[in-house]
Amino acid sequence: MKPFDYVRVGGAEDLAQASAGRFLAGGTNLIDLMKHEIETPDRLFDITRADLPTQDLASVEPREDGLRIGALVTNADLAASEQVRRRYPVLAEALLSGASPQLRNKATTGGNLLQRTRCPYFYDRARACNKRQPGTGCDAMGGFNRMHAVLGTSEACIAAHPSDMAVAMAALDVRVETRKADGTKRSLSLDELYRLPGDAPEKDHVLDPGELITAVVLPAQVPSRQAYRKVRDRASYAFALVSAAVVVELDAGRIRNPRIALGGVAPRPWRARRAETRLEGQAPSRALFLQTMTEEFEAARGHGHNDFKIDLAPRLVADMLGELTETTHD
Amino acid sequence: MTEMMSMEVQAERPLGRALDRVDGIAKVSGRAMYAADYRPASDLAEGFIVEAPAAPGRIRRLDVSRAEDAEGVIAVLTSANVPEQRTYGAPEDAGRFTQSHAVLQGDRVRHVGQPVALIVARTLEQARHAASLVEVEIEVDAEGGIFDALAHEDLAFAPDSLDGADDADTQKGDLARELAGSDHRVGATYHTAMQHAAAMEPHVSVAEWDGDQLTVHMGIQIVASAVKAFATTLQIEPEQIRIVSPFTGGGFGSKLGIHSEAVLAALAARVCDRPVRVVQTRRSVFVNAPHRERHRQELELGATADGTLTAIRHDNLAGMARDYAFAEAPASPTRASYAAPAIHTSHRVVAADIPTVDSMRAPGEAIGTLTLETAIDEMAQACGMDPLEFRLRNMPDVDPVSGAPFGDHRLESCLREGAQRFGWDGCVAPGSRREGRLLIGRGLAAAIRPNMLVGAEAEITLSPDGRFHVRTDMTDIGTGSYTILTQIAADTLGVEPGQVVTELGDSAFPKSSGSGGSFGAASTGSAVQDAASNLLSALRDRCAALGLDGNGALAFTLDSVRLGERSLALADLVGPEGMTASGSIDPDDFDTGQAGYSYGAQFAEVAVDAVTGEIRVRRLLGVFDAGRILNPKTARSQLLGGMIFGIGAALMEEGVIDPRSGAVMARDLADYHIPVNRDVPALEVHMLGASSPFANPLGAKGIGELGICGAGPAIANAVHEATGVRPRAFPIHLDHLLPNLPPV
């Protein structure tokens, strides 16, 4: 671990210099990466005791436009929130399927969004990784890539985003609120927040240095039929091979407002927008679900060990849609 | 029934009682002193390993100047300044534990991750940071390395020795003729995965020198193997070495011998003239501690129409780490489980440029039963027979390949009792047992593990404080050695366990078997029993000399000894020094020419998600014969742990080496999956409990590795019933099942 300065952020004034370092919240990912010297910040800004006027980082509170979740709310507290369990069960399920109770007690909402990939080549400094060290290549291609992405990848990087929480949030169309070092604020969708690797896989997101996620806002109105399923090699404490968050409603026997987000298949939570468009207004049918999702994955590209995801993901989502819409097998 | 009753009677005595671990309070309260907890009198320095990024090859450039200048750094050990050691691997005939384990020798690098330098600093953080400042370039050999042994079969050879077996190859009967004459034949090629012990306690050593005397506190399974390895490597006398290892936080074979961190600690302590601690990081353990190698196993079986086995062929191929002679014997169970006129087995290895390969959790049987018992199940199906009936029909009367009579043979009892307890009612058509989204399957498999006895010594002192002190260099790697040795001594001496104090893990104590091969309890336990018996005789003689003689048992309190109505003050009996007697076990005394095995039968029920192929174990029941059970509680825990490892072997544990670079790519417990609580159903463990007096004076057989045997294939056979897919590669991944799952 490289020696670093530690700054405990008290108020907004301490954030002015934040572009010179990294934010520390739960530390469940950043500290690991620092130990391995994959992340080597000169300075850590510990925000866990920060007190920002009008931007409470630590609570879950209803607002006109939805439910505002402070960036420091832990995964455990968020999953246990009565509001979340009642109105956004897909999010509670996703949170509880991630990590372990100990980690969920420490990990925060903002940190979870920005956690980095678990690609083993990213973690091994002796291997080529464009995300860790731009321009060195990608040893995951042609290497062990069972956990890797099949959609949204580039020639430079095939790493998958590891979050469960973010997949559910993608299906819920959340807004991410941020505060830049100079105090200006903005609000982003998850598709706006995350970048695809392209030729710069070292950049996971569009946030500026020193820009802090202050909150995530869940929309007030969401379909009530919600589900999260996570496919993994062991029953707990494993990253998703494929996960899916599906939110949908039925109106007079027709599918309305379907939102499908996938984890474990792309560098960011992957919205199956083509499938959503195709399903809107249709009568539910299991054959339609599988066909639609198979089409969604036509663009997918496997790398050997992860080829199975291209078959698995459509099966998973098709079955979830079938269950949520109470559609029997033909 | 007789056996059950004899168990009841014994339970009144210390031996056979479900005694809580005598070291349990110390462990859960943090007072048990593990190697990394040890604090020397003088300032402890911390070592951190710098790994070779590539191999095999030579170090072209190693620049440690920035590391040397870093804050807190005391020294940087490299090949340029490391003290002289015997050449790695020498002498060639020494065996893998005794051979030189030299580090940082010359510019040669054998495998990726091998240490090329050790940073010694005042704190771990300083050492770790300095390690990142080292610049190293490896010139990889022009011809590259051999990382995937299975792709280099042309270089395969028969190993000189095979772990736990006499011969690399065995050929009983005319295989070709029996196969040709069989009515049913099944055959397949299986792959079993590279695995890592992944013990909770990483490999750790704290070394300190006092003049020419070296003391190492370390996690180790066999103390004597560490003494020998240090003596060979450092070219010093065994008398100059003291190993202290009162507690070891799990070994699973990976701590049978010493590893690079131990030698580095000893060398660094010499160079820095102060104690040095080297704790391998979790990532380091995956390359600087041994692993189980990936195997290709070919099985071919023949049977007659009525389900009688006629032929078994089992051929194996795996990598062997260069200059470290260890080869596993997956065909070990094939040679011993079922009767057949022809049984041919072979083992071939390819010298590879990979980290050390060594014993791991039931070497041979763990991965051998995985494939053999899968093939047996397939043959039962081919014969149209229930797999339980098929196994029972092919029970051997004598050890199938050696022809030796069995010391005892209780596999059939295990199978029958297991079937009854599990409620085995035969197979159903694959995929036909369904609960909503879940496909349910059941399977069974036999478990077998050779029983071993090795030489051991122990001593017991009756101190003036009235306590019996048992001393032996035996280790407790989490198994319960302290507890059962205490029970054995107490039982023999006729005292309660609370009056016995067992001290282990110090090379200053009499040499034991150590922990490994499931031989520890029976071997060292027999030596302790002998010592207790000898001490009792000596005490009786001394009592008689002091006028306390007659029939009946001596009764010891903390300050006196009583015989009938009369008593003697303990101080008068044992004097200020106490009285000591030694005991031992010589395996030659029990070499009766009989074949001895521990047995079991495992029954599993799995649920496979019909949409995703995810496999979860719902039930796992084992019935085991490990001879006399010394402590039902610790014995049960041993079997539970083994069964959980069986779940891991079947469904999760998979080490990977990148065949392009030779780099181990699963290097932490997030990437290398072992079962978590949610993967483990309520396990059911039953023990037959009948004594096996042929095996040793205690009548106990090996239990530590038995639970893993058969657990994996029972799960694999259940997966087949659930899905119709016969697993050919382990661990079984959901993607192996996907093509055969029902439509969504």
PDB file of N, CA, C and O in Angstrom, chain B residues 682-711:
ATOM      1  N   ALA B 682     -28.322 -29.353   6.363  1.00  0.00           N
ATOM      2  CA  ALA B 682     -28.117 -30.056   7.629  1.00  0.00           C
ATOM      3  C   ALA B 682     -27.516 -31.423   7.292  1.00  0.00           C
ATOM      4  O   ALA B 682     -28.180 -32.283   6.731  1.00  0.00           O
ATOM      5  N   LEU B 683     -26.256 -31.598   7.593  1.00  0.00           N
ATOM      6  CA  LEU B 683     -25.577 -32.849   7.251  1.00  0.00           C
ATOM      7  C   LEU B 683     -25.926 -33.911   8.290  1.00  0.00           C
ATOM      8  O   LEU B 683     -26.051 -33.622   9.470  1.00  0.00           O
ATOM      9  N   GLU B 684     -26.057 -35.130   7.807  1.00  0.00           N
ATOM     10  CA  GLU B 684     -26.366 -36.237   8.720  1.00  0.00           C
ATOM     11  C   GLU B 684     -25.173 -37.177   8.757  1.00  0.00           C
ATOM     12  O   GLU B 684     -24.734 -37.669   7.724  1.00  0.00           O
ATOM     13  N   VAL B 685     -24.646 -37.384   9.955  1.00  0.00           N
ATOM     14  CA  VAL B 685     -23.452 -38.212  10.127  1.00  0.00           C
ATOM     15  C   VAL B 685     -23.763 -39.361  11.075  1.00  0.00           C
ATOM     16  O   VAL B 685     -24.284 -39.143  12.169  1.00  0.00           O
ATOM     17  N   HIS B 686     -23.447 -40.558  10.625  1.00  0.00           N
ATOM     18  CA  HIS B 686     -23.603 -41.728  11.497  1.00  0.00           C
ATOM     19  C   HIS B 686     -22.313 -42.524  11.475  1.00  0.00           C
ATOM     20  O   HIS B 686     -21.683 -42.662  10.418  1.00  0.00           O
ATOM     21  N   MET B 687     -21.912 -43.045  12.632  1.00  0.00           N
ATOM     22  CA  MET B 687     -20.682 -43.823  12.720  1.00  0.00           C
ATOM     23  C   MET B 687     -21.001 -45.224  13.227  1.00  0.00           C
ATOM     24  O   MET B 687     -21.748 -45.379  14.196  1.00  0.00           O
ATOM     25  N   LEU B 688     -20.435 -46.219  12.543  1.00  0.00           N
ATOM     26  CA  LEU B 688     -20.691 -47.592  12.988  1.00  0.00           C
ATOM     27  C   LEU B 688     -20.093 -47.817  14.366  1.00  0.00           C
ATOM     28  O   LEU B 688     -20.698 -48.419  15.234  1.00  0.00           O
ATOM     29  N   GLY B 689     -18.856 -47.366  14.553  1.00  0.00           N
ATOM     30  CA  GLY B 689     -18.270 -47.385  15.897  1.00  0.00           C
ATOM     31  C   GLY B 689     -17.610 -48.683  16.325  1.00  0.00           C
ATOM     32  O   GLY B 689     -17.021 -48.745  17.396  1.00  0.00           O
ATOM     33  N   ALA B 690     -17.701 -49.721  15.522  1.00  0.00           N
ATOM     34  CA  ALA B 690     -17.071 -50.991  15.896  1.00  0.00           C
ATOM     35  C   ALA B 690     -15.553 -50.864  15.859  1.00  0.00           C
ATOM     36  O   ALA B 690     -14.999 -50.193  15.001  1.00  0.00           O
ATOM     37  N   SER B 691     -14.896 -51.508  16.792  1.00  0.00           N
ATOM     38  CA  SER B 691     -13.443 -51.405  16.894  1.00  0.00           C
ATOM     39  C   SER B 691     -12.748 -52.178  15.773  1.00  0.00           C
ATOM     40  O   SER B 691     -13.284 -53.133  15.226  1.00  0.00           O
ATOM     41  N   SER B 692     -11.550 -51.717  15.442  1.00  0.00           N
ATOM     42  CA  SER B 692     -10.724 -52.383  14.432  1.00  0.00           C
ATOM     43  C   SER B 692      -9.385 -52.757  15.054  1.00  0.00           C
ATOM     44  O   SER B 692      -8.359 -52.119  14.798  1.00  0.00           O
ATOM     45  N   PRO B 693      -9.387 -53.792  15.903  1.00  0.00           N
ATOM     46  CA  PRO B 693      -8.175 -54.106  16.670  1.00  0.00           C
ATOM     47  C   PRO B 693      -6.985 -54.516  15.809  1.00  0.00           C
ATOM     48  O   PRO B 693      -5.850 -54.427  16.268  1.00  0.00           O
ATOM     49  N   PHE B 694      -7.230 -54.934  14.587  1.00  0.00           N
ATOM     50  CA  PHE B 694      -6.109 -55.309  13.723  1.00  0.00           C
ATOM     51  C   PHE B 694      -5.226 -54.105  13.399  1.00  0.00           C
ATOM     52  O   PHE B 694      -4.056 -54.234  13.078  1.00  0.00           O
ATOM     53  N   ALA B 695      -5.812 -52.908  13.486  1.00  0.00           N
ATOM     54  CA  ALA B 695      -5.148 -51.724  12.940  1.00  0.00           C
ATOM     55  C   ALA B 695      -4.102 -51.148  13.887  1.00  0.00           C
ATOM     56  O   ALA B 695      -3.038 -50.699  13.444  1.00  0.00           O
ATOM     57  N   ASN B 696      -4.391 -51.154  15.162  1.00  0.00           N
ATOM     58  CA  ASN B 696      -3.504 -50.527  16.148  1.00  0.00           C
ATOM     59  C   ASN B 696      -4.086 -50.821  17.532  1.00  0.00           C
ATOM     60  O   ASN B 696      -5.215 -51.300  17.648  1.00  0.00           O
ATOM     61  N   PRO B 697      -3.334 -50.517  18.594  1.00  0.00           N
ATOM     62  CA  PRO B 697      -3.833 -50.850  19.950  1.00  0.00           C
ATOM     63  C   PRO B 697      -5.134 -50.148  20.314  1.00  0.00           C
ATOM     64  O   PRO B 697      -5.880 -50.634  21.147  1.00  0.00           O
ATOM     65  N   LEU B 698      -5.419 -49.019  19.701  1.00  0.00           N
ATOM     66  CA  LEU B 698      -6.641 -48.290  20.035  1.00  0.00           C
ATOM     67  C   LEU B 698      -7.863 -48.835  19.311  1.00  0.00           C
ATOM     68  O   LEU B 698      -8.990 -48.604  19.733  1.00  0.00           O
ATOM     69  N   GLY B 699      -7.654 -49.522  18.209  1.00  0.00           N
ATOM     70  CA  GLY B 699      -8.783 -50.025  17.429  1.00  0.00           C
ATOM     71  C   GLY B 699      -9.468 -48.952  16.606  1.00  0.00           C
ATOM     72  O   GLY B 699     -10.559 -49.144  16.071  1.00  0.00           O
ATOM     73  N   ALA B 700      -8.800 -47.781  16.494  1.00  0.00           N
ATOM     74  CA  ALA B 700      -9.374 -46.686  15.712  1.00  0.00           C
ATOM     75  C   ALA B 700      -8.782 -46.698  14.312  1.00  0.00           C
ATOM     76  O   ALA B 700      -7.634 -47.105  14.119  1.00  0.00           O
ATOM     77  N   LYS B 701      -9.538 -46.270  13.337  1.00  0.00           N
ATOM     78  CA  LYS B 701      -9.021 -46.088  11.974  1.00  0.00           C
ATOM     79  C   LYS B 701      -9.091 -44.598  11.617  1.00  0.00           C
ATOM     80  O   LYS B 701      -9.713 -43.810  12.321  1.00  0.00           O
ATOM     81  N   GLY B 702      -8.469 -44.272  10.506  1.00  0.00           N
ATOM     82  CA  GLY B 702      -8.395 -42.869  10.094  1.00  0.00           C
ATOM     83  C   GLY B 702      -9.774 -42.285   9.811  1.00  0.00           C
ATOM     84  O   GLY B 702     -10.629 -42.934   9.214  1.00  0.00           O
ATOM     85  N   ILE B 703      -9.963 -41.039  10.227  1.00  0.00           N
ATOM     86  CA  ILE B 703     -11.279 -40.418  10.066  1.00  0.00           C
ATOM     87  C   ILE B 703     -11.191 -39.034   9.411  1.00  0.00           C
ATOM     88  O   ILE B 703     -12.153 -38.559   8.810  1.00  0.00           O
ATOM     89  N   GLY B 704     -10.019 -38.401   9.505  1.00  0.00           N
ATOM     90  CA  GLY B 704      -9.912 -36.999   9.094  1.00  0.00           C
ATOM     91  C   GLY B 704     -10.264 -36.762   7.638  1.00  0.00           C
ATOM     92  O   GLY B 704     -10.802 -35.714   7.285  1.00  0.00           O
ATOM     93  N   GLU B 705      -9.932 -37.690   6.772  1.00  0.00           N
ATOM     94  CA  GLU B 705     -10.154 -37.475   5.342  1.00  0.00           C
ATOM     95  C   GLU B 705     -11.319 -38.296   4.799  1.00  0.00           C
ATOM     96  O   GLU B 705     -11.649 -38.213   3.624  1.00  0.00           O
ATOM     97  N   LEU B 706     -11.910 -39.099   5.662  1.00  0.00           N
ATOM     98  CA  LEU B 706     -12.930 -40.041   5.185  1.00  0.00           C
ATOM     99  C   LEU B 706     -14.186 -39.333   4.685  1.00  0.00           C
ATOM    100  O   LEU B 706     -14.787 -39.748   3.694  1.00  0.00           O
ATOM    101  N   GLY B 707     -14.564 -38.265   5.372  1.00  0.00           N
ATOM    102  CA  GLY B 707     -15.827 -37.602   5.040  1.00  0.00           C
ATOM    103  C   GLY B 707     -15.873 -37.023   3.642  1.00  0.00           C
ATOM    104  O   GLY B 707     -16.930 -36.909   3.036  1.00  0.00           O
ATOM    105  N   ILE B 708     -14.699 -36.641   3.121  1.00  0.00           N
ATOM    106  CA  ILE B 708     -14.675 -36.060   1.778  1.00  0.00           C
ATOM    107  C   ILE B 708     -14.871 -37.140   0.715  1.00  0.00           C
ATOM    108  O   ILE B 708     -15.409 -36.890  -0.366  1.00  0.00           O
ATOM    109  N   CYS B 709     -14.404 -38.357   1.042  1.00  0.00           N
ATOM    110  CA  CYS B 709     -14.465 -39.446   0.053  1.00  0.00           C
ATOM    111  C   CYS B 709     -15.923 -39.838  -0.185  1.00  0.00           C
ATOM    112  O   CYS B 709     -16.678 -40.043   0.757  1.00  0.00           O
ATOM    113  N   GLY B 710     -16.302 -39.920  -1.412  1.00  0.00           N
ATOM    114  CA  GLY B 710     -17.659 -40.354  -1.724  1.00  0.00           C
ATOM    115  C   GLY B 710     -18.702 -39.251  -1.693  1.00  0.00           C
ATOM    116  O   GLY B 710     -19.773 -39.392  -2.280  1.00  0.00           O
ATOM    117  N   ALA B 711     -18.416 -38.139  -0.999  1.00  0.00           N
ATOM    118  CA  ALA B 711     -19.434 -37.080  -0.911  1.00  0.00           C
ATOM    119  C   ALA B 711     -19.653 -36.439  -2.283  1.00  0.00           C
ATOM    120  O   ALA B 711     -20.793 -36.240  -2.718  1.00  0.00           O
TER     121      ALA B 711
END
